[in-house]
Structure formats: structure tokens, C-alpha cells
PDB file of C-alpha atoms in Angstrom:
ATOM      1  CA  MET L   1      -9.767 -11.991   9.950  1.00 97.00           C
ATOM      2  CA  THR L   2     -12.549 -11.020  12.435  1.00 98.00           C
ATOM      3  CA  ARG L   3     -10.075  -8.569  14.144  1.00 98.00           C
ATOM      4  CA  ALA L   4      -9.717  -6.847  10.523  1.00 98.00           C
ATOM      5  CA  LEU L   5     -13.117  -6.781  10.165  1.00 98.00           C
ATOM      6  CA  GLN L   6     -13.960  -5.789  13.919  1.00 98.00           C
ATOM      7  CA  LEU L   7     -11.841  -2.664  13.379  1.00 98.00           C
ATOM      8  CA  ALA L   8     -12.977  -1.719   9.891  1.00 98.00           C
ATOM      9  CA  ALA L   9     -16.625  -1.941  11.227  1.00 97.00           C
ATOM     10  CA  GLU L  10     -15.746  -0.001  14.296  1.00 97.00           C
ATOM     11  CA  ASN L  11     -13.860   2.776  12.082  1.00 97.00           C
ATOM     12  CA  VAL L  12     -16.950   3.976  10.312  1.00 96.00           C
ATOM     13  CA  ALA L  13     -18.466   5.351  13.522  1.00 95.00           C
ATOM     14  CA  ARG L  14     -15.026   7.170  13.820  1.00 94.00           C
ATOM     15  CA  LYS L  15     -15.691   8.694  10.363  1.00 94.00           C
ATOM     16  CA  GLY L  16     -13.055   6.634   8.447  1.00 94.00           C
ATOM     17  CA  GLY L  17     -13.559   4.666   5.905  1.00 95.00           C
ATOM     18  CA  PRO L  18     -14.712   1.313   6.450  1.00 97.00           C
ATOM     19  CA  PHE L  19     -11.670  -0.438   5.826  1.00 98.00           C
ATOM     20  CA  GLY L  20      -9.553  -2.433   8.604  1.00 98.00           C
ATOM     21  CA  ALA L  21      -5.815  -4.709   8.587  1.00 98.00           C
ATOM     22  CA  ILE L  22      -3.786  -6.090  10.843  1.00 98.00           C
ATOM     23  CA  ILE L  23      -0.411  -7.641  10.131  1.00 98.00           C
ATOM     24  CA  VAL L  24       0.653 -11.286  12.259  1.00 98.00           C
ATOM     25  CA  LYS L  25       3.990 -12.628  12.753  1.00 98.00           C
ATOM     26  CA  ASP L  26       4.379 -15.941  14.233  1.00 98.00           C
ATOM     27  CA  GLY L  27       0.953 -15.984  15.176  1.00 98.00           C
ATOM     28  CA  LYS L  28       1.043 -12.555  17.093  1.00 98.00           C
ATOM     29  CA  ILE L  29      -0.625  -9.194  15.758  1.00 98.00           C
ATOM     30  CA  VAL L  30       2.496  -6.754  15.304  1.00 98.00           C
ATOM     31  CA  GLY L  31       0.740  -4.003  13.494  1.00 98.00           C
ATOM     32  CA  GLU L  32      -3.055  -2.573  12.682  1.00 98.00           C
ATOM     33  CA  GLY L  33      -4.408  -0.134  10.784  1.00 98.00           C
ATOM     34  CA  VAL L  34      -7.818   1.424   9.750  1.00 98.00           C
ATOM     35  CA  ASN L  35      -8.702   3.766   6.759  1.00 98.00           C
ATOM     36  CA  GLN L  36      -7.875   7.335   8.121  1.00 97.00           C
ATOM     37  CA  VAL L  37      -8.096   9.203   5.284  1.00 96.00           C
ATOM     38  CA  PRO L  38     -11.000  11.439   5.868  1.00 95.00           C
ATOM     39  CA  VAL L  39     -10.027  11.748   9.589  1.00 96.00           C
ATOM     40  CA  ILE L  40      -6.408  12.888   8.939  1.00 97.00           C
ATOM     41  CA  ASN L  41      -7.096  14.154   5.249  1.00 97.00           C
ATOM     42  CA  ASP L  42      -4.283  11.844   3.956  1.00 97.00           C
ATOM     43  CA  PRO L  43      -5.053  10.089   0.848  1.00 96.00           C
ATOM     44  CA  THR L  44      -2.501   7.336   1.418  1.00 97.00           C
ATOM     45  CA  ALA L  45      -3.920   6.706   5.155  1.00 98.00           C
ATOM     46  CA  HIS L  46      -5.429   3.374   3.429  1.00 98.00           C
ATOM     47  CA  ALA L  47      -6.112   0.538   6.314  1.00 98.00           C
ATOM     48  CA  GLU L  48      -3.207  -1.595   4.780  1.00 98.00           C
ATOM     49  CA  VAL L  49      -0.573   1.509   4.491  1.00 98.00           C
ATOM     50  CA  GLN L  50      -1.382   2.246   8.269  1.00 98.00           C
ATOM     51  CA  ALA L  51      -0.676  -1.349   9.460  1.00 98.00           C
ATOM     52  CA  ILE L  52       2.040  -1.778   7.380  1.00 98.00           C
ATOM     53  CA  ARG L  53       3.479   1.319   9.139  1.00 98.00           C
ATOM     54  CA  ASP L  54       2.387   0.428  12.772  1.00 98.00           C
ATOM     55  CA  ALA L  55       4.187  -3.275  12.061  1.00 98.00           C
ATOM     56  CA  CYS L  56       7.256  -1.272  10.728  1.00 98.00           C
ATOM     57  CA  LYS L  57       7.307   0.660  13.756  1.00 98.00           C
ATOM     58  CA  ASN L  58       7.051  -1.954  16.287  1.00 98.00           C
ATOM     59  CA  LEU L  59       9.059  -4.810  14.608  1.00 98.00           C
ATOM     60  CA  ASN L  60      11.951  -1.824  13.964  1.00 98.00           C
ATOM     61  CA  THR L  61      12.400  -2.848  10.340  1.00 98.00           C
ATOM     62  CA  PHE L  62      11.330  -1.950   6.637  1.00 97.00           C
ATOM     63  CA  ARG L  63      11.179  -5.356   5.569  1.00 97.00           C
ATOM     64  CA  LEU L  64       8.210  -7.778   6.792  1.00 98.00           C
ATOM     65  CA  GLU L  65       9.144 -10.926   5.627  1.00 98.00           C
ATOM     66  CA  GLY L  66       7.335 -14.123   7.611  1.00 98.00           C
ATOM     67  CA  CYS L  67       4.371 -11.559   8.077  1.00 98.00           C
ATOM     68  CA  GLU L  68       0.731 -12.192   6.499  1.00 98.00           C
ATOM     69  CA  ILE L  69      -1.666  -9.122   6.267  1.00 98.00           C
ATOM     70  CA  TYR L  70      -5.274  -9.603   6.918  1.00 98.00           C
ATOM     71  CA  THR L  71      -7.493  -7.157   5.429  1.00 98.00           C
ATOM     72  CA  SER L  72     -11.325  -6.306   5.567  1.00 98.00           C
ATOM     73  CA  CYS L  73     -11.348  -5.636   1.677  1.00 97.00           C
ATOM     74  CA  GLU L  74      -8.787  -6.620  -1.314  1.00 96.00           C
ATOM     75  CA  PRO L  75      -6.141  -4.541  -1.608  1.00 96.00           C
ATOM     76  CA  CYS L  76      -6.390  -1.662  -3.589  1.00 95.00           C
ATOM     77  CA  PRO L  77      -3.542  -0.902  -6.330  1.00 94.00           C
ATOM     78  CA  MET L  78      -1.639   1.540  -3.870  1.00 96.00           C
ATOM     79  CA  CYS L  79      -1.795  -1.012  -0.814  1.00 97.00           C
ATOM     80  CA  PHE L  80      -0.705  -4.041  -3.412  1.00 96.00           C
ATOM     81  CA  SER L  81       2.251  -2.040  -4.117  1.00 96.00           C
ATOM     82  CA  SER L  82       2.747  -1.218  -0.424  1.00 98.00           C
ATOM     83  CA  ILE L  83       2.364  -5.349   0.553  1.00 98.00           C
ATOM     84  CA  TYR L  84       5.061  -6.129  -2.033  1.00 98.00           C
ATOM     85  CA  TRP L  85       7.599  -2.874  -1.198  1.00 97.00           C
ATOM     86  CA  ALA L  86       7.072  -4.280   2.820  1.00 98.00           C
ATOM     87  CA  HIS L  87       7.519  -7.887   1.600  1.00 98.00           C
ATOM     88  CA  ILE L  88       4.761  -9.615   3.489  1.00 98.00           C
ATOM     89  CA  ASP L  89       4.563 -13.247   2.786  1.00 98.00           C
ATOM     90  CA  LYS L  90       0.951 -13.610   2.450  1.00 98.00           C
ATOM     91  CA  VAL L  91      -2.578 -11.643   2.060  1.00 98.00           C
ATOM     92  CA  TYR L  92      -5.819 -12.648   3.009  1.00 98.00           C
ATOM     93  CA  TYR L  93      -8.856 -10.346   2.193  1.00 98.00           C
ATOM     94  CA  ALA L  94     -12.732 -10.854   2.749  1.00 98.00           C
ATOM     95  CA  ALA L  95     -14.703  -8.189   0.444  1.00 97.00           C
ATOM     96  CA  ASN L  96     -13.176  -7.726  -2.751  1.00 94.00           C
ATOM     97  CA  HIS L  97     -12.596  -4.599  -5.097  1.00 90.00           C
ATOM     98  CA  GLU L  98     -15.992  -5.168  -6.875  1.00 91.00           C
ATOM     99  CA  ASP L  99     -17.512  -4.961  -3.358  1.00 94.00           C
ATOM    100  CA  ALA L 100     -15.969  -1.602  -2.351  1.00 93.00           C
ATOM    101  CA  ASP L 101     -17.086  -0.413  -6.122  1.00 91.00           C
ATOM    102  CA  ARG L 102     -20.462  -1.291  -5.096  1.00 92.00           C
ATOM    103  CA  ALA L 103     -19.948   0.990  -1.845  1.00 94.00           C
ATOM    104  CA  GLY L 104     -18.880   3.738  -3.563  1.00 92.00           C
ATOM    105  CA  PHE L 105     -14.879   3.673  -3.683  1.00 91.00           C
ATOM    106  CA  ASP L 106     -12.711   3.961  -6.662  1.00 81.00           C
ATOM    107  CA  ASP L 107     -10.618   0.938  -6.895  1.00 84.00           C
ATOM    108  CA  GLY L 108     -12.199  -0.380  -9.974  1.00 83.00           C
ATOM    109  CA  PHE L 109     -11.454   2.988 -12.154  1.00 87.00           C
ATOM    110  CA  ILE L 110      -7.263   2.962 -10.585  1.00 89.00           C
ATOM    111  CA  TYR L 111      -7.260  -0.850 -11.861  1.00 86.00           C
ATOM    112  CA  LYS L 112      -8.783   0.142 -15.187  1.00 89.00           C
ATOM    113  CA  GLU L 113      -6.526   3.270 -15.120  1.00 92.00           C
ATOM    114  CA  LEU L 114      -3.632   1.042 -14.667  1.00 90.00           C
ATOM    115  CA  ARG L 115      -3.940  -0.735 -17.872  1.00 92.00           C
ATOM    116  CA  VAL L 116      -4.013   2.627 -20.207  1.00 91.00           C
ATOM    117  CA  GLU L 117      -1.571   3.859 -22.153  1.00 90.00           C
ATOM    118  CA  MET L 118       0.191   6.709 -20.004  1.00 87.00           C
ATOM    119  CA  HIS L 119      -0.909   9.345 -23.028  1.00 86.00           C
ATOM    120  CA  GLU L 120      -4.781   8.631 -22.614  1.00 90.00           C
ATOM    121  CA  ARG L 121      -5.239   8.436 -18.718  1.00 91.00           C
ATOM    122  CA  LYS L 122      -7.037  10.664 -16.566  1.00 93.00           C
ATOM    123  CA  ILE L 123      -4.245  12.222 -15.000  1.00 93.00           C
ATOM    124  CA  PRO L 124      -1.258  12.801 -18.001  1.00 87.00           C
ATOM    125  CA  PHE L 125       1.953  11.463 -17.020  1.00 86.00           C
ATOM    126  CA  GLU L 126       4.641  13.116 -18.794  1.00 86.00           C
ATOM    127  CA  ALA L 127       8.695  12.226 -18.750  1.00 89.00           C
ATOM    128  CA  LEU L 128      10.820  15.040 -18.730  1.00 92.00           C
ATOM    129  CA  GLN L 129      14.242  15.196 -20.546  1.00 94.00           C
ATOM    130  CA  HIS L 130      17.083  16.469 -18.162  1.00 96.00           C
ATOM    131  CA  ASP L 131      20.691  16.065 -17.777  1.00 96.00           C
ATOM    132  CA  LEU L 132      20.369  15.082 -14.369  1.00 97.00           C
ATOM    133  CA  LYS L 133      17.967  12.553 -14.256  1.00 95.00           C
ATOM    134  CA  LEU L 134      20.460   9.232 -13.636  1.00 95.00           C
ATOM    135  CA  LEU L 135      22.587  11.624 -11.038  1.00 96.00           C
ATOM    136  CA  PRO L 136      20.631  10.304  -8.139  1.00 95.00           C
ATOM    137  CA  PHE L 137      20.945   6.650  -9.413  1.00 93.00           C
ATOM    138  CA  GLU L 138      24.777   6.982 -10.133  1.00 95.00           C
ATOM    139  CA  LYS L 139      25.092   8.277  -6.358  1.00 94.00           C
ATOM    140  CA  TRP L 140      23.426   5.182  -5.068  1.00 92.00           C
ATOM    141  CA  ASN L 141      25.520   2.796  -7.116  1.00 94.00           C
ATOM    142  CA  ASP L 142      28.865   4.359  -5.880  1.00 94.00           C
ATOM    143  CA  LEU L 143      27.808   3.945  -2.402  1.00 93.00           C
ATOM    144  CA  ASP L 144      29.705   0.694  -0.616  1.00 92.00           C
ATOM    145  CA  ASP L 145      27.075   0.578   2.280  1.00 93.00           C
ATOM    146  CA  LYS L 146      23.907   1.104   1.077  1.00 87.00           C
ATOM    147  CA  ILE L 147      20.744  -0.344   2.418  1.00 88.00           C
ATOM    148  CA  GLN L 148      19.228  -3.009  -0.031  1.00 83.00           C
ATOM    149  CA  TYR L 149      15.437  -2.958  -0.454  1.00 81.00           C
TER     150      TYR L 149
END
């Protein structure tokens, strides 16, 4: 956890967000990341996502079973989902999303939006009916050699 917190603190001096994360497998760091959202103009460049990308590259896989993530702050909903998609075994965090809210980050707003009906959200979500909407899934299901997520 100390390394994740150090990365977060150091990142502030580089004009990145105050977030850092590391991924550990078998007691060794296999991935590191810091929040680079304002640095590279990428709203998905959160510390956890960057650490996942780094670990996946270093381990040559998109599944991180057997890994743990240490992050300076409770993961936002996007990072939470990314951790699940990566199949990481356990999450350790220091500050929580209320601490992030007090520092001016809008994690709390997104947590609230997840509980709101789609038609009442700040950003409207609308399903469009299309004759081909199932075509990609049909093609996927027809594959004999598909890679399971």
C-alpha cells in the first residue's frame, strides 16, 4: 500500500490526479499506474485502469487471477468494473470515495447515478431497436474457437 500511496503523492507534482495503484502477484509488483486523466486527456486513465493495463502487458494476459490490487483510494465505479473484468482476486484501498468527494472528485455522483432509472439520469440512455442488434452475438456464438472472457 505504501508504494500505491507514494505513486499517488508523486503524481500530483506531475499534474496528474492524486491516485496510485499497484498490482501484485506472488508477492511481486507486476503492474503500476497513476491517474493520468489531465496529463494525456483520457478520462479512462485512472490509476487502477493504468495498473491493470500495465500488469496485463507485463503478464501477457487479460485475466489477472492470482493478483491483488492496492490502490490509494476506493475504486470509482469504472475502476470497480475494470477490476471485475480483469478477474483480480482482492482489492485493498486506503482512502474511500467520501474522502475523494471531499477533495472535489465526483465519484459520489456516479455512485448515485447507478441507482437512478435510466430515463432519469443526467446523461440519458436510450435503447435503439435495430434489426441487426443481435448479429454480433450470433456471430460470436457461431465461433468454435472463441476466447472466453
